[in-house]
Amino acid sequence: MLKIPISIPALPFRFKLIDAIVLIFIISILSLIIYVASGWRYEMQPSVEISLDPANIPIYSMNSLLRIFLAYILSLVFSIWYGYTANRSRLHEKVMIPLLDILQSIPVLSFLPGVVLAMIAIFPHRRLSIELASILLIFTGQVWNMAFSYYNSINTIPKELIEVTKVFRLSRFVKFFRLDLPFSAIGLVWNSMMSVAGGWFFLMACEMFVLKDRDFRLPGIGSYIQTAANHGDMMHVLYGIGTMIFLIIILDILIWRPLVAWSQKFRMETVQAEDERESFVLNVIRKSSFVEKINCLFVRITKKFEVFYDRISSNSKTPLAWLRKVIKIILFIATIVAISWAGLRAIKLFLSLSVEAYLSVFTAAGFSILRTSAALLIATLWTVPLGVYIGMNPKAARILQPIVQVVASIPATAVFPVILLFLIKLGGGLAMGSIFLMLLGTQWYILFNVIAGASAIPQDLKETAQLYGLKGIRKWKVLILPGIFPYLVTGLITATGGAWNASIVSEYVTFGGETMKTRGLGSLISESTVSGDFGLLLVSTVVMAFIVVCVNRLAWKRMFAIAQEKYRLE
């Protein structure tokens, strides 16, 4: 059955060597964060020069890591809030899930003008404005698959477990903390890895961008690679990519492997797997009395908060209940005003375009549909078998998981010219080469979700299949495909958005000071961002979002309903 966190008894504190190491590590990380963030208060320079001297790589790396970390924390909080709120009522679901469809289909560059101009208006003349804009852009590239994963997980919780929470009259907070969050842990961990990999993938576009006639740059490993690529300097591009790969491997060892091993305790099974995932770092951390004390403190705070929440939720006439209602009304009015203002601005931009411009957008959409469909088909064909192999074999996962994570995080845009030259020799040019780059940007969404799905198949079901002698195609039909189906649908939904997002960097490529482009919606969006043609940018983005939403409504939503009704673990 599902394992729910329980309180840990207080133990006498014995300071060990590992406690000193943990303390030094935490203090070092906090010091680095404060040192890097201290540079954000300075005035915004008209044009920041990115030095290609390798001596600057460590400080650039620290800047990029901090941006990705803050964007990830923001993504995690937003995903849980969004998925939880959407699941609370049918009305929320009907509004929020289609909106999530639209938001995940909007490319990073389409958020660029609004986010950058808003941040500059809030913090004029400060570098903090561009830093916040960069973090929000990374956030838009990370958050959607995590939100879909959390929503999908809590929608497929077995009915028996939900009934148990009703029988024991658990409050919403207790149910969230004791059931929803543990049940969604595996999917969230794997999608977090995918999100951070997506953050690395779009880092170049988020740290160095051109908006109309202004060139915005921030010191970071993404802008370092982009500057080297603009100069056609492959040696420094390789320095930047090598550093990025090194950081990804360190993050995998220190964060993702421990998290994957820890999340396995939330699998639904009555039989323990023979070969559990392990992490050296997690084993060491578990021996630390300091970490154990923090864990005990966290459990005590959580219990007090549960009691506090039960008290205020049982009395609807408390001052906090009135405060919640007032905040909701203010937020509702502010949302209506903001939507009305944005709607009027959008109508003005729509009217500014000619008929020829609209025709070029629809023609470009046709080319991009063909490319994204091809990329999704190829991605599904190879990621499903590999994801199942990694997810159901802990030994293979120990070797292949870090390799997949590293390859998924490499910004393909940096090495794309080399790949493109190879593909042009084969024939097809950028029109065909962009399919390959879309594939590099989208296949990981499916692979990571399939790995999560295969990892979550209960051990007792695997052993039952083994007892009945299920093998080959029959095993896939009876055990594997039903087991991974909800995760596969989530992966396909986010991969569709990812493919369209990748089109902005695959149909419009800059390297060595030269720009190569092919006909497509991604190319139109990139071109209109650089030229500051906000009318064309808005129409292209709306058409792209409309296509993705139609695909999701016609195909993926039906499959999602099947996943909820037919392939829920009961």
Short mmCIF file of C-alpha atoms in Angstrom, two decimals, residues 97-106 111 545-546 548-549 552:
data_model
loop_
_atom_site.label_atom_id
_atom_site.label_comp_id
_atom_site.label_asym_id
_atom_site.label_seq_id
_atom_site.Cartn_x
_atom_site.Cartn_y
_atom_site.Cartn_z
CA ILE A 97 -6.72 22.97 -17.79
CA PRO A 98 -7.53 24.55 -21.21
CA LEU A 99 -5.63 27.64 -20.01
CA LEU A 100 -2.66 25.39 -19.14
CA ASP A 101 -2.89 23.96 -22.66
CA ILE A 102 -2.63 27.46 -24.10
CA LEU A 103 0.16 28.61 -21.78
CA GLN A 104 2.37 25.56 -22.41
CA SER A 105 2.02 26.06 -26.16
CA ILE A 106 3.28 29.66 -26.08
CA PHE A 111 6.68 35.91 -23.35
CA ALA A 545 -1.40 28.26 -29.30
CA PHE A 546 -4.65 27.56 -31.20
CA VAL A 548 -1.61 23.08 -29.91
CA VAL A 549 -4.91 23.46 -28.04
CA ASN A 552 -4.75 18.52 -27.20
#
